Tab-separated table of C-alpha atoms and ligand atoms in Angstrom:
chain	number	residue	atom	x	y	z
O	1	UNK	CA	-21.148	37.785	21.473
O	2	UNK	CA	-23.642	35.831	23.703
O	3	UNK	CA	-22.571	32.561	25.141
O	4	UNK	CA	-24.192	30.102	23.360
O	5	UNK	CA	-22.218	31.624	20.261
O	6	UNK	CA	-19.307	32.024	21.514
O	7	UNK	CA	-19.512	27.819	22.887
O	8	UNK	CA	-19.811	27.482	19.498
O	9	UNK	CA	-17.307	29.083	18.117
O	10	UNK	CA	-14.615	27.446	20.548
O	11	UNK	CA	-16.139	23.896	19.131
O	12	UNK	CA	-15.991	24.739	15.469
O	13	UNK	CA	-12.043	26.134	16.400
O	14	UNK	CA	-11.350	22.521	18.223
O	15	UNK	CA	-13.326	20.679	15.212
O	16	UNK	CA	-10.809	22.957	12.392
O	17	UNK	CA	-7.943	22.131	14.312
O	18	UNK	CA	-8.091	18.226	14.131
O	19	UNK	CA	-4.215	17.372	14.680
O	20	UNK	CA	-3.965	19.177	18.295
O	21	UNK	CA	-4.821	17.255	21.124
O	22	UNK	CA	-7.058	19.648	23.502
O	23	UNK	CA	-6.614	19.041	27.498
O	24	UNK	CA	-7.619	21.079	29.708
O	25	UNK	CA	-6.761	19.770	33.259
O	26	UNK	CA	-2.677	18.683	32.655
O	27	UNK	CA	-0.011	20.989	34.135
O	28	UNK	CA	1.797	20.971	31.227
O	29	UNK	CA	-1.323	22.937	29.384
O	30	UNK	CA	-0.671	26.507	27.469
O	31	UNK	CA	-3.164	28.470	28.648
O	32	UNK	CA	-4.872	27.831	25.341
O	33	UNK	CA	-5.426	23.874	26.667
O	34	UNK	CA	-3.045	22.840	23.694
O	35	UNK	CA	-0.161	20.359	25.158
O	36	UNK	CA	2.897	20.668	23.942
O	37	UNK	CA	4.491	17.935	22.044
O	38	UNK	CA	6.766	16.873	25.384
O	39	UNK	CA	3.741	16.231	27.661
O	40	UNK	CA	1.573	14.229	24.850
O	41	UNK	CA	4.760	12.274	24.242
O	42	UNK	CA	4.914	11.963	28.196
O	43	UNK	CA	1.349	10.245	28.439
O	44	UNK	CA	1.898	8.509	25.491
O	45	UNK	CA	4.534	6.533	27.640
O	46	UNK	CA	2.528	6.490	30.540
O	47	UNK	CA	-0.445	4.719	29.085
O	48	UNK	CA	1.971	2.306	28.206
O	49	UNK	CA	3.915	1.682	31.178
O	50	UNK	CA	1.419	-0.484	32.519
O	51	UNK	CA	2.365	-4.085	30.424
O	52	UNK	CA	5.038	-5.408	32.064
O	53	UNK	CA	8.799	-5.876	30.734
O	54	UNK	CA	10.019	-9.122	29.587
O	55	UNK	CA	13.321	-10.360	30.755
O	56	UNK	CA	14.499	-10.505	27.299
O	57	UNK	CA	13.435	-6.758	27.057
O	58	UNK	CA	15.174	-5.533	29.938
O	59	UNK	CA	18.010	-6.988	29.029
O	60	UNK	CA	18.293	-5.874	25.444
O	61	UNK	CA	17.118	-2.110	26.073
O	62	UNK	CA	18.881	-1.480	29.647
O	63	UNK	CA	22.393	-1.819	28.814
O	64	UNK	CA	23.265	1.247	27.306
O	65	UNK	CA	26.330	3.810	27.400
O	66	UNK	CA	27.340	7.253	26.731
O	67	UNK	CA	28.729	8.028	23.394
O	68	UNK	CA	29.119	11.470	22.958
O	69	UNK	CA	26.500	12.880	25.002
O	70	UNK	CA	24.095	9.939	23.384
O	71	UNK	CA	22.969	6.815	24.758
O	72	UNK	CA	23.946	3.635	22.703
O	73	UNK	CA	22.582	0.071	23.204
O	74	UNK	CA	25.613	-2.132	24.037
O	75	UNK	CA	24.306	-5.091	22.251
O	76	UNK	CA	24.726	-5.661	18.582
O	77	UNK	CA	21.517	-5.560	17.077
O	78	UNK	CA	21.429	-8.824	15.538
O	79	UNK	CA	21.845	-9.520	19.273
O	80	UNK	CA	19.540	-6.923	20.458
O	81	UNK	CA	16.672	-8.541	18.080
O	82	UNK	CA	16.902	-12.046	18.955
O	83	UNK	CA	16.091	-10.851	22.548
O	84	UNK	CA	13.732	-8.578	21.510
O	85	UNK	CA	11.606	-11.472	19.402
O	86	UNK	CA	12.066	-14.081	22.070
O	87	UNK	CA	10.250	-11.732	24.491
O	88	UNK	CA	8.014	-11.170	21.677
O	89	UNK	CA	6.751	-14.258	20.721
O	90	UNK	CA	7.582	-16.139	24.091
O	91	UNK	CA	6.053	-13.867	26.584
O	92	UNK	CA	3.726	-12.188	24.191
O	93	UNK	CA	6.079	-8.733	25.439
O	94	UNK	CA	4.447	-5.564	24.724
O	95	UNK	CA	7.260	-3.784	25.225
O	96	UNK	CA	9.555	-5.731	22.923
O	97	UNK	CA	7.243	-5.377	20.583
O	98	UNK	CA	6.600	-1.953	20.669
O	99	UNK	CA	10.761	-1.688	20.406
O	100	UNK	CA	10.770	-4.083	17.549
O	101	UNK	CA	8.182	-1.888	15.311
O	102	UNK	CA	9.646	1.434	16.653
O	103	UNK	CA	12.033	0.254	13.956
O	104	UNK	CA	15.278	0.285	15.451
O	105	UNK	CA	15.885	-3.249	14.380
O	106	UNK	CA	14.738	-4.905	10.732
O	107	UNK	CA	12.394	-2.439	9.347
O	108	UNK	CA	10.881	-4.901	7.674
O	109	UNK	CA	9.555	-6.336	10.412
O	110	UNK	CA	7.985	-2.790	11.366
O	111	UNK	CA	4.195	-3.710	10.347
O	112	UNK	CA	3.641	-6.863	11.791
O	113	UNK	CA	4.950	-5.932	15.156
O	114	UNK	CA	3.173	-2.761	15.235
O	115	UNK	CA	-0.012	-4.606	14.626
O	116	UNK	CA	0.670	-7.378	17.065
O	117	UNK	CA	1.082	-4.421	19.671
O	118	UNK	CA	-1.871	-2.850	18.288
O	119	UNK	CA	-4.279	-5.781	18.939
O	120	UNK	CA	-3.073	-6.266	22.341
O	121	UNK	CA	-3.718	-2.557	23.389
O	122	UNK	CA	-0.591	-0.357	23.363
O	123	UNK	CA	-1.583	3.389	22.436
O	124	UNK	CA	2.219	3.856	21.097
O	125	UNK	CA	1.863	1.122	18.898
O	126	UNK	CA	-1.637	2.068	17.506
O	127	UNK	CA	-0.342	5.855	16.908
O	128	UNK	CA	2.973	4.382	15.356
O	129	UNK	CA	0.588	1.787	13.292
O	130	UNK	CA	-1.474	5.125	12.366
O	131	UNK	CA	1.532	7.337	11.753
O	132	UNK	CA	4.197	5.384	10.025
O	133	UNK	CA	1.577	3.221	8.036
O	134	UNK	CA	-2.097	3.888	7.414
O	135	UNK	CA	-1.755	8.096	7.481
O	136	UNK	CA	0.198	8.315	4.211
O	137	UNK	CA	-1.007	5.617	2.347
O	138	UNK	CA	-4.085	7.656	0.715
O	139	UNK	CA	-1.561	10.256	-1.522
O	140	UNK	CA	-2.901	10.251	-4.565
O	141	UNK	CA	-1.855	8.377	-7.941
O	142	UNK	CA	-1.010	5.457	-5.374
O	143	UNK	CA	-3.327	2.361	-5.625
O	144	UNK	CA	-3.976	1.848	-2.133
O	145	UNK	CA	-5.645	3.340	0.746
O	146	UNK	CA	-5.273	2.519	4.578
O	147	UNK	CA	-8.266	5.771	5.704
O	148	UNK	CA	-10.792	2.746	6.530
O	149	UNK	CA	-7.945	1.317	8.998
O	150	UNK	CA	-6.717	4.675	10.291
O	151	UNK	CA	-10.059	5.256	11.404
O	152	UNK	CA	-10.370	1.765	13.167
O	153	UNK	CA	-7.265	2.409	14.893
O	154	UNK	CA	-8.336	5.953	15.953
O	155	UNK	CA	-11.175	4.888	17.530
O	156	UNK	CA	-9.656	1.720	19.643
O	157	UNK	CA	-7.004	4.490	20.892
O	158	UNK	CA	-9.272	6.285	22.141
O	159	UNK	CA	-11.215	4.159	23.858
O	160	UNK	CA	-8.069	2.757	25.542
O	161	UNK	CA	-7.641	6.721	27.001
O	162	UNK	CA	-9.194	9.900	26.155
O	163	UNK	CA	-6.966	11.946	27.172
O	164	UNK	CA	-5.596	12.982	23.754
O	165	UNK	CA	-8.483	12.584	22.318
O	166	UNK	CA	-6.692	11.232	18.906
O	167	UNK	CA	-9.351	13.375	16.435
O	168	UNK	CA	-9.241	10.486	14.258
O	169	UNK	CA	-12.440	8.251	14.366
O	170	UNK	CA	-13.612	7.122	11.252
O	171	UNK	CA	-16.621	9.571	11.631
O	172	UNK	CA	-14.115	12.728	11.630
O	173	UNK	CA	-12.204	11.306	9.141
O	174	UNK	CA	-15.264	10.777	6.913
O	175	UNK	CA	-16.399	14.365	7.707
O	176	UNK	CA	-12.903	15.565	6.834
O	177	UNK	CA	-13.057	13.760	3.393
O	178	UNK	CA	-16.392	14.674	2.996
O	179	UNK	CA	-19.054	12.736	1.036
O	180	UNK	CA	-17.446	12.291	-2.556
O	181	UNK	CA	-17.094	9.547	-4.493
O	182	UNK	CA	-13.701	7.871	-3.503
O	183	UNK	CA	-12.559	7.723	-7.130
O	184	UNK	CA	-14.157	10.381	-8.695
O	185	UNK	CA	-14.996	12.736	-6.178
O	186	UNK	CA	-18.407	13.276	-7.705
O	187	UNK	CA	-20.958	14.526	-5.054
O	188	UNK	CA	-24.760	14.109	-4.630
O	189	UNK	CA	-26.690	16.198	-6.249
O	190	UNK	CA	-30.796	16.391	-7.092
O	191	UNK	CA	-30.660	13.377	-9.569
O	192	UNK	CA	-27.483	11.543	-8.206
O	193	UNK	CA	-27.243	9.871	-4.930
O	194	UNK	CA	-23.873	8.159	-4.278
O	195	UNK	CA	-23.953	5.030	-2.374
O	196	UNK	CA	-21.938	3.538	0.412
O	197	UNK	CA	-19.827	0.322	0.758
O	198	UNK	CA	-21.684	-2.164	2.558
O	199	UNK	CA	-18.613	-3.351	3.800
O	200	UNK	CA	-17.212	-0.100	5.791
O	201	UNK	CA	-19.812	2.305	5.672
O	202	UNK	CA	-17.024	4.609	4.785
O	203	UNK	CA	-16.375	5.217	1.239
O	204	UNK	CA	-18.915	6.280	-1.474
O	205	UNK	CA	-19.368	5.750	-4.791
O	206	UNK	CA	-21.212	7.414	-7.817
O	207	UNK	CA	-21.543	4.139	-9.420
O	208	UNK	CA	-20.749	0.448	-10.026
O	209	UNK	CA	-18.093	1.237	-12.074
O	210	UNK	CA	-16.256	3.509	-9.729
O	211	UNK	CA	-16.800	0.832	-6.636
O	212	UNK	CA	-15.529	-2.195	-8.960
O	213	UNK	CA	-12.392	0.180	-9.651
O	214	UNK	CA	-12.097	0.916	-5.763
O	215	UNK	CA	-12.426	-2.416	-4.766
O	216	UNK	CA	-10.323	-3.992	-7.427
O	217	UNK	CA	-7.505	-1.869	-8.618
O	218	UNK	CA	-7.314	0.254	-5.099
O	219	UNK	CA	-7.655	-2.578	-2.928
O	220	UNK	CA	-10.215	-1.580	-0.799
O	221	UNK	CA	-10.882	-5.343	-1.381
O	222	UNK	CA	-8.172	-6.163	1.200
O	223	UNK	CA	-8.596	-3.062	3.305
O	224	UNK	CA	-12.605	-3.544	4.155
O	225	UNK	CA	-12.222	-7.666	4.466
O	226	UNK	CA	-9.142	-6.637	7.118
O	227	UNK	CA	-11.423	-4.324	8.654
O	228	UNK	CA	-14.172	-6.731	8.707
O	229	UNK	CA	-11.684	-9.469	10.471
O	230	UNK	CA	-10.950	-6.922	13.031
O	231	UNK	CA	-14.289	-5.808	13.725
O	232	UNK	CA	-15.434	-9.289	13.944
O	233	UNK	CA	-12.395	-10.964	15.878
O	234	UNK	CA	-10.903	-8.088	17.782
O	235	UNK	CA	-13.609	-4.873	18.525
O	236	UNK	CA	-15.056	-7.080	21.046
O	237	UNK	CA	-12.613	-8.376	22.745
O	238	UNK	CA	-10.206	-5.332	22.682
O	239	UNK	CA	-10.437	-4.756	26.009
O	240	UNK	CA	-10.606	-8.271	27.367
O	241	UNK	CA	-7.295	-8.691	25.635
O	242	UNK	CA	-5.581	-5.463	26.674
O	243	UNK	CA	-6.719	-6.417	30.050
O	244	UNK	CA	-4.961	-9.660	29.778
O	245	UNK	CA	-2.268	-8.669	28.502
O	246	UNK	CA	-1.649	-6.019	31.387
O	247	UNK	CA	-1.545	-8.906	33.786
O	248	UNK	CA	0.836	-10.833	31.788
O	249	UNK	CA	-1.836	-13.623	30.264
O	250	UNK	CA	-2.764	-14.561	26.760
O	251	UNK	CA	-7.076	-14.257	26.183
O	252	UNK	CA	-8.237	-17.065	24.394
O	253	UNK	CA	-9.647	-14.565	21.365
O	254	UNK	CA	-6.241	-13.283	20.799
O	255	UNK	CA	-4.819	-16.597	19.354
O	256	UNK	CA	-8.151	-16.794	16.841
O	257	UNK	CA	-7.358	-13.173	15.871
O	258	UNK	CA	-4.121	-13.749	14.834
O	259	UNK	CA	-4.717	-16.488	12.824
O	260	UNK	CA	-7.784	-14.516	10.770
O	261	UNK	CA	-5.324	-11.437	10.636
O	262	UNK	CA	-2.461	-13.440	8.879
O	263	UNK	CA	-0.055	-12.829	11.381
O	264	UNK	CA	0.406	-16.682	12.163
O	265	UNK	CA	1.161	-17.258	8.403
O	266	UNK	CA	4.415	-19.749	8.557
O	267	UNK	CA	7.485	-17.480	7.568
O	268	UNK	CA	8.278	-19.286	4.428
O	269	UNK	CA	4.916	-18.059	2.782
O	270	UNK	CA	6.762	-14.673	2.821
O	271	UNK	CA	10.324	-15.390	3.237
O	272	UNK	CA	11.239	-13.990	-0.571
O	273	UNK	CA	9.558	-10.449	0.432
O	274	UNK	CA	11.524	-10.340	3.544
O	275	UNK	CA	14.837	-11.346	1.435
O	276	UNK	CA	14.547	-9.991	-1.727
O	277	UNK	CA	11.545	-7.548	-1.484
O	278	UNK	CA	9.820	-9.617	-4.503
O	279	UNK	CA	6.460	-11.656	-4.794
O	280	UNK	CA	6.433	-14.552	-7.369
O	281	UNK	CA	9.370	-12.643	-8.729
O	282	UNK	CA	7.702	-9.735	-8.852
O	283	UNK	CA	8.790	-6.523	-7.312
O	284	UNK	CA	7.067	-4.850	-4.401
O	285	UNK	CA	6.942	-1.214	-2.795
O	286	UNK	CA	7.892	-1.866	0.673
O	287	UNK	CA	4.718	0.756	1.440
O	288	UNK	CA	2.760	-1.840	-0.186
O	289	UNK	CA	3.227	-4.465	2.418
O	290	UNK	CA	1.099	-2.635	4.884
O	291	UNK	CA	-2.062	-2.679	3.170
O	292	UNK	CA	-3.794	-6.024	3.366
O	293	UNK	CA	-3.865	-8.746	1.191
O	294	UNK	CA	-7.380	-9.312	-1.100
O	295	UNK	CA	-8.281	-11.272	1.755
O	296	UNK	CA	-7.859	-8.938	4.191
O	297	UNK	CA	-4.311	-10.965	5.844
O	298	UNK	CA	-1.363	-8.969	6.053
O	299	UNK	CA	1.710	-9.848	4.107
O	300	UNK	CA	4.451	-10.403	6.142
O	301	UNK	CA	3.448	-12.221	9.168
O	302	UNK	CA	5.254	-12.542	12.876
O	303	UNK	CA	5.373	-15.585	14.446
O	304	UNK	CA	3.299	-18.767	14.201
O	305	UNK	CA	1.279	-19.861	16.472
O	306	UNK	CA	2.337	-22.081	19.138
O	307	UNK	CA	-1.279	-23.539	19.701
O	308	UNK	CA	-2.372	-23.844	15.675
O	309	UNK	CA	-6.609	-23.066	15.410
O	310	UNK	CA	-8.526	-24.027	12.845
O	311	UNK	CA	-10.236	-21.565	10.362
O	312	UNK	CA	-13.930	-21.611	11.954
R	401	LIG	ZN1	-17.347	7.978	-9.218
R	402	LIG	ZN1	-15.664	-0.975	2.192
């Protein structure tokens, strides 16, 4: 096999094999270049480790003891989350933030503090945001689809570090799905050429019909106007914002962001989701509340902001 073909051979392996993370330089590398799940974990944290620790998070994650070989939080977690939100929405704390939509308090509040991370630049919260909400939201039979926000995400992860290479920008994803129409899966053939949504670029549809379905009853409505908020209000300034955020500051666009996104939405507006999982009296999948809104806001908000904006 000459060299050329054998280059690219290895590239078409890496492109098949879209959900390993290929380094090459790490110690912790097979020989293959594949790193095991402990060292992508390890930089995961790494990357991280850079926005600094609240008081409020210290002191909520650091006590701990031994229970039976395991480490337990001493606090009670009613406790634990107060803390945890008053870093949050006081300090603007990454890391309580990251703890808050890890889950281990109120999983309702999962979403909006993963996306609050997110926006602010922490690669665990963007691959949590990826992996506990957008990746399974496209099974089929379910009326809503999260691949035009997984893709977004993808892309800002790896431009915050390429080490993992997170094989997940909308491009692949599009060239995984292929070009079909997203509701009927037609193709193009000599006399049919499916055409994109303005919107996203992303999906493709045979015909008006199948786009009006799409938009309407899937709500890629909500999911291309959220995408349009973020391209618009955070793509930009992603970095700016990270940046700020690693020296402990709040950038001005972050503030505007958060209003467009929803996430300074007073709690009261969503209150009876968050108590009795309902809408107008009408009940709601949890998985539901991830998607956007028709608008493109999310659902359940996190904290209002302490300096309100207008909507220009
Ligand atoms: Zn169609
Ligand atoms: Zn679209």
């Amino acid at each position: 096999m000459g060299r050329r073909q054998k280059l690219r051979q290895e590239r078409k392996i890496k492109n098949n094999n879209p959900t390993s993370a290929v380094v090459t330089t790490a110690p912790e590398a097979t020989s293959e270049g594949i790193l095991s799940a402990a060292a992508i974990q390890a930089i995961v944290k790494e990357i991280d480790s850079v926005f600094p620790k609240s008081d409020e998070f210290v002191q909520a994650t650091m006590d701990t003891e031994i229970i039976n070989g395991k480490e337990h939080h001493k606090l009670h977690t009613n406790e634990q989350y107060a803390l945890l939100k008053q870093g949050a929405t006081e300090h603007g704390c990454i890391q309580s933030m990251l703890f808050l939509g890890e889950g281990h308090c109120n999983p309702m509040y999962l979403h909006p503090w993963l996306l609050e991370g997110a926006i602010r630049g922490s690669y665990r919260c963007i691959m949590h945001l990826i992996g506990k909400c957008y990746m399974h939201q496209a099974e089929p039979k379910m009326n809503r689809n999260a691949d035009v926000l997984y893709g977004y995400w993808g892309k800002i992860a790896t431009n915050i570090d390429t080490r993992l290479c997170p094989p997940i920008a909308l491009n692949v994803l599009k060239d995984r799905l292929g070009r079909k129409c997203a509701i009927c899966s037609k193709t193009d053939t000599k006399t049919l050429t499916l055409k994109q949504c303005i919107g996203c670029s992303f999906h493709c549809y045979c015909s008006e019909t199948c786009q009006t379905t799409h938009w309407k009853e899937h709500n890629h409505r909500g999911e291309c106007k959220q995408l349009r908020i973020l391209n618009k209000y955070h793509k930009p300034y992603a970095k700016a914002i990270r940046d700020a955020a690693i020296r402990g500051d709040i950038h001005p666009a972050l503030e505007k962001l958060r209003y467009k996104l929803g996430l300074t939405r007073p709690s009261e507006d969503y209150q009876e989701l968050l108590d009795f999982n309902t809408h107008n009296g009408k009940s709601i999948n949890p998985k539901d509340y991830v998607v956007p809104r028709e608008d493109g806001t999310v659902w359940v908000g996190s904290f209002p902001s302490s300096s309100p904006i207008g909507s220009s």
